[in-house]
Amino acid sequence: MSFRKPSVLGQAIQENHGVFLDRTGAEDSPITFEETRRTAARICSYVRKRGVTRGDTVAVAMSNSAPVAIIWFGLLTEGISVVPLNPVLPDEEIAYILRMSEAKLIFADKPFMPKAQRWAEEIGSRIEAVAADDEPWSEYTEAEPHYVDPEDIAVIFFTSGTTGRPKGAMLSHRALIENAIGCAKSYGLDSSAAFACPIPIFHAFAATVCLFLPAIIGARTYLHSPLDPKGFVETVPKLERRRIIVAVPSVLEAIELLSQGKLDQVAFTVSGGASLPEQLRDRVAAATRVAVYEGYGTTECGPVITSQAPGRINAPGSVGFPIAGVEIEIRSSDGDALPFGSTGEIVVRTSGLMSGYYDLATATKASVKGGWFYTGDLGYVSEAGELFIVDRLTDAITVKGITLLPQTVEHILNRHADVAEAAIVGIPDGAGGEAPWAFVRLKASSAAAPPDPADLIRFCRERLPIYAVPRGVEFRDTLPKTITGKILKRTLRQKWL
């Protein structure tokens, strides 16, 4: 493994050579690092002409593609902070993000340009929507790069908002580079690596692992829309080199269902963003005929914290060891470090830590204490050093004074023959406490003739202590989720709030 560590992200495309961005159209040849940096330099000239420069923020609402990657590097080379937008969020939430981040421009591709224009009008401040498909920078000369400091904010990722309003995690060039290099070292990667990414780069996991990491080590990457899993399955075998697939469980589920043995040009698969069910992991491994490694992270930490990897123990149910440059501890509610095997809050110290939440000093102080980030997730570390995730601290339910972790009940329900997935939330019990309540998505084979909810409650009663048995079961066609597949339990609890 040999590559030069850049001081800022724009430097990565300046120093590497060969193919960087793969494309799949019959007339679309791969894009080299040289082509990327030349177009990025024209984008620098274009934004300067609009009075946008180092230290400003620019939003991007685009589908996964080679052009969106080049736009990101154009902005980063100029020292501009990228604000990735999930274009399917409600307009109200997008407006909040745009106002909060003080974005000066919105780059949008054709599918999202009408929305971007509407957002720009609704914000009321001076913000311009740029039609990226028109490539308005193509007639501009290549700008000489400005100085960019490693501590400058490269990207402001707005968190998924599973517990409230999204917060803008500010990640510097230095932090993102450190996290990407930590991944490269842990996976043993060099410029011969090739990635295939069916998750949007507005998610930190995809941006770091599928965009910044290959740029830094001089590898190649292919960005594909998560809305077209069939196209992804058909494309990957046609790409040069065996690919590292980087995805989230919900996308892997769709890919596995469509693969039919076609995904045989895969080096290995990395899953993150949400918990990977064991049965799905086994099915994906069978479909690709290679290992599936599960990782864990938070946007605020760059985002990768731990991961299973080639040549490691990779115990079933674990999310692996800390990547290079990351330390983890398990702490009690009093802040004391706990021994191996004890469950507590996962806290992280990493060179990839965010600089803070944008314009939210109080929230930053609540999450970062003494250089350690408090994740809000519960877990334990084995004697071998592997991390196991238990649950989300804020999702814990207090039943008659007893703390119940939803995952305990969900694990049992997911073993029922009719259940595809389950979510447990706490609802008021009428006596000042909480009771567990189950939301269930049935398997397709059971949807036409659903089981009696009482059967599922009885199934739980036979396997769980009485306080953990759901008070009720609701069947849903779908469960509300973030783009990475995390179930939005706040949304499920809404009718009781």
Short mmCIF file of C-alpha atoms in Angstrom, two decimals:
data_model
loop_
_atom_site.label_atom_id
_atom_site.label_comp_id
_atom_site.label_asym_id
_atom_site.label_seq_id
_atom_site.Cartn_x
_atom_site.Cartn_y
_atom_site.Cartn_z
CA MET A 1 0.00 0.00 0.00
CA SER A 2 1.66 3.20 -1.18
CA PHE A 3 0.14 6.61 -1.84
CA ARG A 4 0.90 10.19 -0.92
CA LYS A 5 -1.25 11.72 1.79
CA PRO A 6 -2.71 15.00 0.51
CA SER A 7 -3.05 17.97 2.85
CA VAL A 8 -6.44 18.92 1.34
CA LEU A 9 -8.92 16.98 -0.77
CA GLY A 10 -8.38 18.98 -3.96
CA GLN A 11 -4.75 17.92 -3.90
CA ALA A 12 -5.78 14.28 -4.39
CA ILE A 13 -6.95 14.88 -7.97
CA GLN A 14 -3.86 17.00 -8.67
CA GLU A 15 -1.37 14.28 -7.82
CA ASN A 16 -2.93 11.07 -9.16
CA HIS A 17 -3.08 9.74 -12.71
CA GLY A 18 -5.10 7.24 -14.73
CA VAL A 19 -8.82 6.46 -14.66
CA PHE A 20 -10.78 7.88 -11.74
CA LEU A 21 -14.50 7.86 -12.59
CA ASP A 22 -16.10 4.98 -14.47
CA ARG A 23 -19.17 5.52 -16.65
CA THR A 24 -21.40 2.98 -18.37
CA GLY A 25 -23.00 4.55 -21.44
CA ALA A 26 -21.95 3.21 -24.82
CA GLU A 27 -20.39 6.58 -25.69
CA ASP A 28 -19.22 7.46 -22.19
CA SER A 29 -15.58 6.61 -21.70
CA PRO A 30 -14.07 6.64 -18.19
CA ILE A 31 -12.89 10.00 -16.83
CA THR A 32 -9.27 10.36 -15.81
CA PHE A 33 -7.81 12.28 -12.89
CA GLU A 34 -6.40 14.81 -15.38
CA GLU A 35 -9.82 15.41 -16.95
CA THR A 36 -11.33 15.73 -13.48
CA ARG A 37 -8.86 18.38 -12.32
CA ARG A 38 -9.19 20.40 -15.56
CA THR A 39 -12.98 20.52 -15.31
CA ALA A 40 -12.73 21.23 -11.58
CA ALA A 41 -10.49 24.21 -12.36
CA ARG A 42 -13.13 25.60 -14.75
CA ILE A 43 -15.76 25.20 -12.03
CA CYS A 44 -13.49 27.24 -9.76
CA SER A 45 -13.48 30.05 -12.35
CA TYR A 46 -17.24 29.81 -12.71
CA VAL A 47 -18.03 30.15 -9.00
CA ARG A 48 -15.48 32.96 -8.57
CA LYS A 49 -17.31 34.90 -11.26
CA ARG A 50 -20.43 34.62 -9.09
CA GLY A 51 -18.64 35.98 -6.06
CA VAL A 52 -18.45 32.61 -4.33
CA THR A 53 -15.07 31.64 -2.95
CA ARG A 54 -13.16 30.08 -0.06
CA GLY A 55 -15.18 29.84 3.14
CA ASP A 56 -18.58 30.07 1.43
CA THR A 57 -21.09 27.21 1.27
CA VAL A 58 -22.69 25.71 -1.83
CA ALA A 59 -25.47 23.10 -1.88
CA VAL A 60 -25.54 20.18 -4.30
CA ALA A 61 -28.74 18.29 -5.23
CA MET A 62 -27.74 15.72 -7.83
CA SER A 63 -28.02 12.03 -8.60
CA ASN A 64 -25.00 9.75 -8.31
CA SER A 65 -22.87 10.30 -11.41
CA ALA A 66 -19.41 11.24 -12.60
CA PRO A 67 -20.43 14.92 -13.05
CA VAL A 68 -21.51 15.31 -9.42
CA ALA A 69 -18.12 13.95 -8.29
CA ILE A 70 -16.32 16.50 -10.47
CA ILE A 71 -18.49 19.36 -9.15
CA TRP A 72 -17.67 18.35 -5.59
CA PHE A 73 -13.95 18.45 -6.36
CA GLY A 74 -14.32 21.79 -8.13
CA LEU A 75 -15.90 23.30 -5.04
CA LEU A 76 -13.43 21.63 -2.66
CA THR A 77 -10.45 22.82 -4.73
CA GLU A 78 -11.76 26.37 -4.32
CA GLY A 79 -12.06 25.98 -0.54
CA ILE A 80 -15.87 26.06 -0.66
CA SER A 81 -17.85 23.94 1.80
CA VAL A 82 -20.13 21.44 0.05
CA VAL A 83 -23.62 21.01 1.51
CA PRO A 84 -25.01 17.75 0.03
CA LEU A 85 -28.81 17.67 -0.19
CA ASN A 86 -31.08 14.65 -0.21
CA PRO A 87 -33.50 15.93 -2.87
CA VAL A 88 -36.37 13.72 -1.71
CA LEU A 89 -36.57 15.39 1.70
CA PRO A 90 -39.65 17.55 2.33
CA ASP A 91 -39.30 21.12 1.05
CA GLU A 92 -39.58 22.42 4.59
CA GLU A 93 -36.52 20.42 5.67
CA ILE A 94 -34.51 21.44 2.59
CA ALA A 95 -35.37 25.09 3.27
CA TYR A 96 -34.17 24.66 6.86
CA ILE A 97 -30.85 23.20 5.66
CA LEU A 98 -30.31 25.94 3.07
CA ARG A 99 -31.04 28.71 5.56
CA MET A 100 -28.99 27.05 8.29
CA SER A 101 -25.96 26.54 6.06
CA GLU A 102 -26.24 29.97 4.34
CA ALA A 103 -25.66 28.37 0.94
CA LYS A 104 -24.85 30.78 -1.89
CA LEU A 105 -25.62 28.44 -4.82
CA ILE A 106 -27.47 25.18 -5.49
CA PHE A 107 -26.05 22.88 -8.16
CA ALA A 108 -28.79 20.59 -9.48
CA ASP A 109 -29.11 18.11 -12.34
CA LYS A 110 -32.11 17.83 -14.63
CA PRO A 111 -34.34 15.64 -12.39
CA PHE A 112 -33.96 18.03 -9.47
CA MET A 113 -33.60 21.42 -11.19
CA PRO A 114 -37.32 22.35 -10.85
CA LYS A 115 -37.10 21.63 -7.12
CA ALA A 116 -33.87 23.61 -6.79
CA GLN A 117 -35.45 26.64 -8.46
CA ARG A 118 -38.44 26.37 -6.14
CA TRP A 119 -36.19 26.11 -3.09
CA ALA A 120 -34.20 29.15 -4.22
CA GLU A 121 -37.40 31.17 -4.60
CA GLU A 122 -38.80 30.06 -1.25
CA ILE A 123 -35.63 30.89 0.68
CA GLY A 124 -35.98 34.55 -0.24
CA SER A 125 -32.28 35.30 0.21
CA ARG A 126 -29.86 35.64 -2.67
CA ILE A 127 -29.30 32.07 -3.75
CA GLU A 128 -28.98 30.89 -7.35
CA ALA A 129 -29.91 27.50 -8.78
CA VAL A 130 -27.32 26.26 -11.28
CA ALA A 131 -28.30 23.76 -14.00
CA ALA A 132 -25.38 21.34 -13.78
CA ASP A 133 -26.36 19.44 -16.95
CA ASP A 134 -25.75 22.62 -18.99
CA GLU A 135 -22.13 22.74 -17.77
CA PRO A 136 -22.08 26.57 -17.75
CA TRP A 137 -18.41 26.49 -16.74
CA SER A 138 -17.30 24.77 -19.96
CA GLU A 139 -16.37 28.08 -21.62
CA TYR A 140 -14.37 29.31 -18.64
CA THR A 141 -10.59 29.10 -18.38
CA GLU A 142 -8.94 26.88 -15.81
CA ALA A 143 -8.38 28.80 -12.59
CA GLU A 144 -5.16 28.67 -10.64
CA PRO A 145 -5.98 27.02 -7.30
CA HIS A 146 -6.44 29.15 -4.19
CA TYR A 147 -4.80 28.27 -0.89
CA VAL A 148 -7.00 25.92 1.13
CA ASP A 149 -6.18 25.08 4.75
CA PRO A 150 -6.49 21.49 6.01
CA GLU A 151 -8.76 22.77 8.80
CA ASP A 152 -11.14 24.49 6.35
CA ILE A 153 -14.58 22.88 6.34
CA ALA A 154 -14.85 20.62 3.31
CA VAL A 155 -18.38 19.23 3.72
CA ILE A 156 -21.31 19.98 5.99
CA PHE A 157 -23.32 16.77 6.24
CA PHE A 158 -26.75 17.30 7.72
CA THR A 159 -27.53 14.27 9.88
CA SER A 160 -30.55 12.11 9.14
CA GLY A 161 -32.70 13.64 11.85
CA THR A 162 -33.85 10.35 13.46
CA THR A 163 -34.16 12.20 16.79
CA GLY A 164 -35.22 15.69 15.68
CA ARG A 165 -34.11 18.51 13.39
CA PRO A 166 -31.05 17.63 11.29
CA LYS A 167 -27.75 19.05 12.55
CA GLY A 168 -24.96 20.11 10.20
CA ALA A 169 -21.81 18.13 11.04
CA MET A 170 -18.84 20.17 9.78
CA LEU A 171 -16.01 17.95 8.54
CA SER A 172 -12.67 19.49 7.63
CA HIS A 173 -10.39 18.43 4.79
CA ARG A 174 -8.02 16.97 7.37
CA ALA A 175 -10.76 14.94 9.11
CA LEU A 176 -12.10 13.42 5.89
CA ILE A 177 -8.62 12.58 4.64
CA GLU A 178 -7.72 10.91 7.94
CA ASN A 179 -10.90 8.84 7.91
CA ALA A 180 -10.46 7.77 4.29
CA ILE A 181 -6.83 6.78 4.89
CA GLY A 182 -7.88 4.87 8.02
CA CYS A 183 -10.26 2.86 5.83
CA ALA A 184 -7.58 2.26 3.19
CA LYS A 185 -5.15 0.95 5.80
CA SER A 186 -7.74 -1.28 7.47
CA TYR A 187 -8.84 -2.82 4.17
CA GLY A 188 -5.28 -2.97 2.78
CA LEU A 189 -6.11 -0.94 -0.34
CA ASP A 190 -3.95 0.71 -2.98
CA SER A 191 -4.41 2.20 -6.46
CA SER A 192 -5.44 -1.19 -7.87
CA ALA A 193 -8.73 -1.00 -5.93
CA ALA A 194 -12.01 -0.30 -7.70
CA PHE A 195 -15.31 0.65 -6.11
CA ALA A 196 -18.97 0.33 -7.09
CA CYS A 197 -21.32 2.53 -5.09
CA PRO A 198 -25.13 2.25 -5.32
CA ILE A 199 -25.76 4.71 -2.46
CA PRO A 200 -25.89 8.50 -2.87
CA ILE A 201 -22.81 10.53 -1.99
CA PHE A 202 -24.92 12.99 -0.03
CA HIS A 203 -24.48 10.34 2.67
CA ALA A 204 -21.12 10.58 4.47
CA PHE A 205 -20.46 6.84 4.21
CA ALA A 206 -20.61 6.93 0.41
CA ALA A 207 -18.73 10.23 0.10
CA THR A 208 -15.78 9.12 2.23
CA VAL A 209 -15.46 5.52 1.06
CA CYS A 210 -16.51 5.82 -2.60
CA LEU A 211 -15.31 9.32 -3.52
CA PHE A 212 -12.58 10.63 -1.23
CA LEU A 213 -10.87 7.29 -0.54
CA PRO A 214 -10.35 6.32 -4.21
CA ALA A 215 -9.28 9.89 -5.06
CA ILE A 216 -6.63 9.81 -2.32
CA ILE A 217 -5.17 6.39 -3.17
CA GLY A 218 -5.44 6.86 -6.96
CA ALA A 219 -8.09 4.18 -7.44
CA ARG A 220 -11.20 4.19 -9.61
CA THR A 221 -14.85 4.39 -8.62
CA TYR A 222 -18.30 3.98 -10.13
CA LEU A 223 -21.27 5.89 -8.72
CA HIS A 224 -24.74 4.49 -9.42
CA SER A 225 -28.26 5.57 -8.48
CA PRO A 226 -29.82 3.69 -5.52
CA LEU A 227 -33.14 3.90 -7.38
CA ASP A 228 -31.90 1.52 -10.09
CA PRO A 229 -30.67 -1.67 -8.42
CA LYS A 230 -31.40 -3.69 -11.57
CA GLY A 231 -29.11 -1.46 -13.59
CA PHE A 232 -26.42 -1.78 -10.94
CA VAL A 233 -26.59 -5.58 -11.00
CA GLU A 234 -26.30 -5.57 -14.80
CA THR A 235 -23.47 -3.00 -14.88
CA VAL A 236 -21.01 -4.24 -12.25
CA PRO A 237 -19.96 -7.39 -14.19
CA LYS A 238 -19.17 -5.19 -17.23
CA LEU A 239 -16.81 -2.88 -15.34
CA GLU A 240 -13.06 -3.36 -15.48
CA ARG A 241 -11.52 -4.88 -12.35
CA ARG A 242 -13.26 -6.69 -9.52
CA ARG A 243 -15.29 -4.21 -7.52
CA ILE A 244 -15.65 -3.43 -3.85
CA ILE A 245 -19.39 -2.88 -3.39
CA VAL A 246 -20.20 -0.29 -0.74
CA ALA A 247 -23.86 -0.15 0.23
CA VAL A 248 -26.48 -0.02 2.98
CA PRO A 249 -28.71 -2.97 3.96
CA SER A 250 -31.86 -1.71 2.22
CA VAL A 251 -30.00 -1.39 -1.09
CA LEU A 252 -28.19 -4.70 -0.60
CA GLU A 253 -31.57 -6.38 -0.13
CA ALA A 254 -32.76 -5.10 -3.52
CA ILE A 255 -29.48 -6.03 -5.20
CA GLU A 256 -29.56 -9.55 -3.77
CA LEU A 257 -33.11 -10.15 -4.97
CA LEU A 258 -32.15 -9.11 -8.51
CA SER A 259 -28.66 -10.61 -8.74
CA GLN A 260 -29.51 -14.19 -9.82
CA GLY A 261 -25.83 -15.08 -9.77
CA LYS A 262 -24.76 -12.11 -11.90
CA LEU A 263 -22.60 -10.41 -9.27
CA ASP A 264 -19.54 -12.58 -9.62
CA GLN A 265 -16.99 -9.81 -10.36
CA VAL A 266 -16.87 -8.56 -6.78
CA ALA A 267 -13.81 -8.32 -4.55
CA PHE A 268 -15.87 -7.97 -1.37
CA THR A 269 -18.87 -6.06 -0.03
CA VAL A 270 -18.95 -3.47 2.75
CA SER A 271 -22.24 -2.69 4.48
CA GLY A 272 -22.83 0.31 6.71
CA GLY A 273 -25.32 3.01 7.60
CA ALA A 274 -27.69 0.66 9.44
CA SER A 275 -27.68 -2.76 11.10
CA LEU A 276 -27.19 -5.65 8.66
CA PRO A 277 -29.53 -8.59 9.44
CA GLU A 278 -27.65 -11.88 9.57
CA GLN A 279 -29.96 -13.59 7.07
CA LEU A 280 -29.48 -10.78 4.54
CA ARG A 281 -25.73 -10.91 5.03
CA ASP A 282 -25.73 -14.64 4.22
CA ARG A 283 -27.88 -14.13 1.12
CA VAL A 284 -25.65 -11.34 -0.23
CA ALA A 285 -22.54 -13.44 0.42
CA ALA A 286 -24.12 -16.33 -1.47
CA ALA A 287 -25.11 -14.09 -4.39
CA THR A 288 -21.65 -12.50 -4.76
CA ARG A 289 -19.61 -15.56 -3.68
CA VAL A 290 -17.38 -13.28 -1.59
CA ALA A 291 -17.27 -11.99 1.96
CA VAL A 292 -19.58 -9.27 3.30
CA TYR A 293 -18.03 -6.99 5.91
CA GLU A 294 -20.15 -4.87 8.22
CA GLY A 295 -19.00 -1.51 9.53
CA TYR A 296 -20.21 1.11 11.97
CA GLY A 297 -19.92 4.86 12.04
CA THR A 298 -21.53 8.22 12.61
CA THR A 299 -21.48 11.23 10.34
CA GLU A 300 -19.73 13.21 13.07
CA CYS A 301 -16.71 10.85 13.02
CA GLY A 302 -15.90 11.05 9.35
CA PRO A 303 -17.98 8.69 9.36
CA VAL A 304 -16.29 5.25 9.65
CA ILE A 305 -15.47 4.12 13.20
CA THR A 306 -15.12 0.35 13.00
CA SER A 307 -15.34 -2.30 10.33
CA GLN A 308 -14.85 -5.94 9.69
CA ALA A 309 -12.13 -6.43 7.10
CA PRO A 310 -10.13 -9.06 5.20
CA GLY A 311 -7.86 -11.11 7.42
CA ARG A 312 -9.60 -10.19 10.69
CA ILE A 313 -11.66 -12.26 13.15
CA ASN A 314 -15.01 -10.86 11.94
CA ALA A 315 -17.11 -12.56 14.62
CA PRO A 316 -20.81 -12.98 13.68
CA GLY A 317 -22.84 -10.02 14.92
CA SER A 318 -19.86 -7.71 15.35
CA VAL A 319 -19.12 -4.52 13.41
CA GLY A 320 -15.40 -5.16 13.54
CA PHE A 321 -12.39 -3.40 15.00
CA PRO A 322 -11.69 0.35 15.06
CA ILE A 323 -10.13 1.48 11.79
CA ALA A 324 -6.65 3.00 11.85
CA GLY A 325 -6.62 6.30 13.76
CA VAL A 326 -9.74 5.57 15.82
CA GLU A 327 -10.13 4.67 19.51
CA ILE A 328 -13.35 3.51 21.14
CA GLU A 329 -14.44 3.06 24.75
CA ILE A 330 -17.62 1.82 26.37
CA ARG A 331 -18.74 4.12 29.18
CA SER A 332 -21.39 4.07 31.87
CA SER A 333 -24.00 6.82 32.34
CA ASP A 334 -21.54 8.36 34.83
CA GLY A 335 -18.82 8.51 32.19
CA ASP A 336 -16.69 5.70 33.62
CA ALA A 337 -14.93 3.27 31.27
CA LEU A 338 -16.48 -0.21 31.38
CA PRO A 339 -14.66 -3.55 31.04
CA PHE A 340 -14.84 -5.96 28.10
CA GLY A 341 -18.29 -7.48 27.66
CA SER A 342 -20.15 -4.73 29.56
CA THR A 343 -22.84 -2.74 27.72
CA GLY A 344 -22.69 1.04 27.78
CA GLU A 345 -22.50 4.08 25.53
CA ILE A 346 -19.99 3.95 22.68
CA VAL A 347 -17.61 6.92 22.79
CA VAL A 348 -15.04 7.65 20.11
CA ARG A 349 -11.77 9.55 19.80
CA THR A 350 -10.66 10.00 16.22
CA SER A 351 -8.61 12.23 13.95
CA GLY A 352 -11.68 12.21 11.70
CA LEU A 353 -13.88 13.99 14.23
CA MET A 354 -16.08 16.84 13.05
CA SER A 355 -15.16 20.44 13.84
CA GLY A 356 -18.61 20.82 15.39
CA TYR A 357 -22.25 21.25 14.44
CA TYR A 358 -22.85 24.26 12.22
CA ASP A 359 -24.04 27.18 14.34
CA LEU A 360 -25.01 24.83 17.20
CA ALA A 361 -22.37 25.29 19.91
CA THR A 362 -24.57 23.86 22.67
CA ALA A 363 -25.27 20.66 20.73
CA THR A 364 -21.55 20.31 19.98
CA LYS A 365 -20.62 20.61 23.67
CA ALA A 366 -23.24 18.01 24.59
CA SER A 367 -21.79 15.49 22.12
CA VAL A 368 -18.04 16.15 22.35
CA LYS A 369 -16.46 16.01 25.79
CA GLY A 370 -12.73 16.04 26.36
CA GLY A 371 -12.07 15.15 22.71
CA TRP A 372 -14.40 12.12 22.84
CA PHE A 373 -17.58 11.93 20.79
CA TYR A 374 -20.58 10.43 22.59
CA THR A 375 -22.46 8.50 19.92
CA GLY A 376 -25.72 7.84 21.77
CA ASP A 377 -25.39 4.19 20.72
CA LEU A 378 -25.15 1.28 23.14
CA GLY A 379 -22.68 -1.52 22.63
CA TYR A 380 -19.92 -3.63 24.10
CA VAL A 381 -16.38 -4.65 23.14
CA SER A 382 -15.30 -8.30 23.20
CA GLU A 383 -12.01 -9.36 24.76
CA ALA A 384 -10.65 -9.64 21.21
CA GLY A 385 -11.45 -5.95 20.69
CA GLU A 386 -14.41 -6.22 18.31
CA LEU A 387 -17.37 -3.88 18.76
CA PHE A 388 -20.94 -5.17 19.03
CA ILE A 389 -23.87 -2.74 18.67
CA VAL A 390 -26.73 -3.33 21.09
CA ASP A 391 -29.16 -0.46 20.46
CA ARG A 392 -29.69 3.26 20.24
CA LEU A 393 -29.53 4.88 23.71
CA THR A 394 -32.44 7.21 22.95
CA ASP A 395 -34.60 4.27 21.82
CA ALA A 396 -34.35 2.45 25.17
CA ILE A 397 -37.75 1.85 26.78
CA THR A 398 -38.39 2.03 30.54
CA VAL A 399 -40.95 -0.62 31.49
CA LYS A 400 -41.93 -0.53 35.18
CA GLY A 401 -38.47 0.76 36.04
CA ILE A 402 -36.69 -1.83 33.89
CA THR A 403 -34.66 -0.70 30.86
CA LEU A 404 -35.70 -2.61 27.75
CA LEU A 405 -33.60 -2.41 24.60
CA PRO A 406 -35.85 -2.61 21.50
CA GLN A 407 -33.34 -4.76 19.63
CA THR A 408 -33.97 -7.55 22.14
CA VAL A 409 -37.62 -7.80 21.04
CA GLU A 410 -36.92 -7.05 17.38
CA HIS A 411 -34.46 -9.94 17.22
CA ILE A 412 -37.18 -12.34 18.42
CA LEU A 413 -39.88 -10.99 16.09
CA ASN A 414 -37.53 -11.17 13.10
CA ARG A 415 -37.22 -14.92 13.72
CA HIS A 416 -40.97 -15.40 13.13
CA ALA A 417 -41.67 -17.12 9.80
CA ASP A 418 -44.04 -14.36 8.61
CA VAL A 419 -41.95 -11.32 9.61
CA ALA A 420 -39.68 -9.46 7.18
CA GLU A 421 -38.67 -6.78 9.68
CA ALA A 422 -39.90 -5.34 12.96
CA ALA A 423 -39.49 -2.14 14.96
CA ILE A 424 -40.23 -1.73 18.66
CA VAL A 425 -41.03 1.66 20.19
CA GLY A 426 -42.08 2.76 23.66
CA ILE A 427 -45.59 4.13 24.10
CA PRO A 428 -47.24 5.60 27.23
CA ASP A 429 -48.53 2.85 29.51
CA GLY A 430 -51.11 5.08 31.25
CA ALA A 431 -49.23 4.96 34.54
CA GLY A 432 -46.39 7.36 33.82
CA GLY A 433 -44.13 4.74 32.26
CA GLU A 434 -43.78 3.01 28.91
CA ALA A 435 -44.82 -0.22 27.22
CA PRO A 436 -43.29 -1.83 24.10
CA TRP A 437 -45.31 -1.66 20.88
CA ALA A 438 -44.44 -3.52 17.67
CA PHE A 439 -44.61 -2.37 14.07
CA VAL A 440 -44.15 -5.22 11.61
CA ARG A 441 -43.61 -5.52 7.87
CA LEU A 442 -44.63 -8.98 6.74
CA LYS A 443 -42.86 -11.08 4.14
CA ALA A 444 -44.45 -10.91 0.69
CA SER A 445 -45.51 -14.54 1.01
CA SER A 446 -47.51 -13.72 4.16
CA ALA A 447 -49.02 -10.36 3.22
CA ALA A 448 -52.07 -11.82 1.46
CA ALA A 449 -53.05 -13.88 4.50
CA PRO A 450 -51.49 -12.08 7.48
CA PRO A 451 -51.19 -13.84 10.82
CA ASP A 452 -53.25 -12.77 13.81
CA PRO A 453 -51.29 -10.12 15.80
CA ALA A 454 -52.06 -12.24 18.87
CA ASP A 455 -49.96 -15.05 17.35
CA LEU A 456 -46.92 -12.75 17.22
CA ILE A 457 -47.51 -11.61 20.80
CA ARG A 458 -47.76 -15.26 21.87
CA PHE A 459 -44.53 -15.99 19.94
CA CYS A 460 -42.79 -13.26 21.96
CA ARG A 461 -44.32 -14.35 25.27
CA GLU A 462 -42.81 -17.81 24.82
CA ARG A 463 -39.32 -16.35 24.34
CA LEU A 464 -39.14 -13.12 26.33
CA PRO A 465 -39.67 -11.94 29.91
CA ILE A 466 -43.19 -10.61 30.45
CA TYR A 467 -42.13 -6.93 30.59
CA ALA A 468 -40.57 -7.23 27.11
CA VAL A 469 -43.65 -8.65 25.38
CA PRO A 470 -45.25 -6.07 23.04
CA ARG A 471 -48.56 -4.68 24.23
CA GLY A 472 -49.73 -4.59 20.62
CA VAL A 473 -48.68 -5.31 17.04
CA GLU A 474 -49.40 -3.18 13.97
CA PHE A 475 -48.78 -4.41 10.43
CA ARG A 476 -47.37 -1.89 7.95
CA ASP A 477 -46.67 -2.23 4.23
CA THR A 478 -43.47 -0.26 4.79
CA LEU A 479 -41.58 1.11 7.76
CA PRO A 480 -40.39 4.74 7.53
CA LYS A 481 -36.63 4.92 7.03
CA THR A 482 -33.76 7.26 6.38
CA ILE A 483 -31.88 6.96 3.09
CA THR A 484 -29.43 4.58 4.77
CA GLY A 485 -32.19 2.26 5.97
CA LYS A 486 -32.40 3.30 9.62
CA ILE A 487 -36.00 2.99 10.83
CA LEU A 488 -37.47 6.31 11.89
CA LYS A 489 -38.87 5.33 15.26
CA ARG A 490 -39.71 8.95 16.03
CA THR A 491 -42.16 8.83 13.10
CA LEU A 492 -43.68 5.56 14.35
CA ARG A 493 -44.21 7.09 17.82
CA GLN A 494 -45.79 10.23 16.38
CA LYS A 495 -49.45 9.38 17.17
CA TRP A 496 -48.61 9.00 20.86
CA LEU A 497 -46.71 12.29 21.11
#
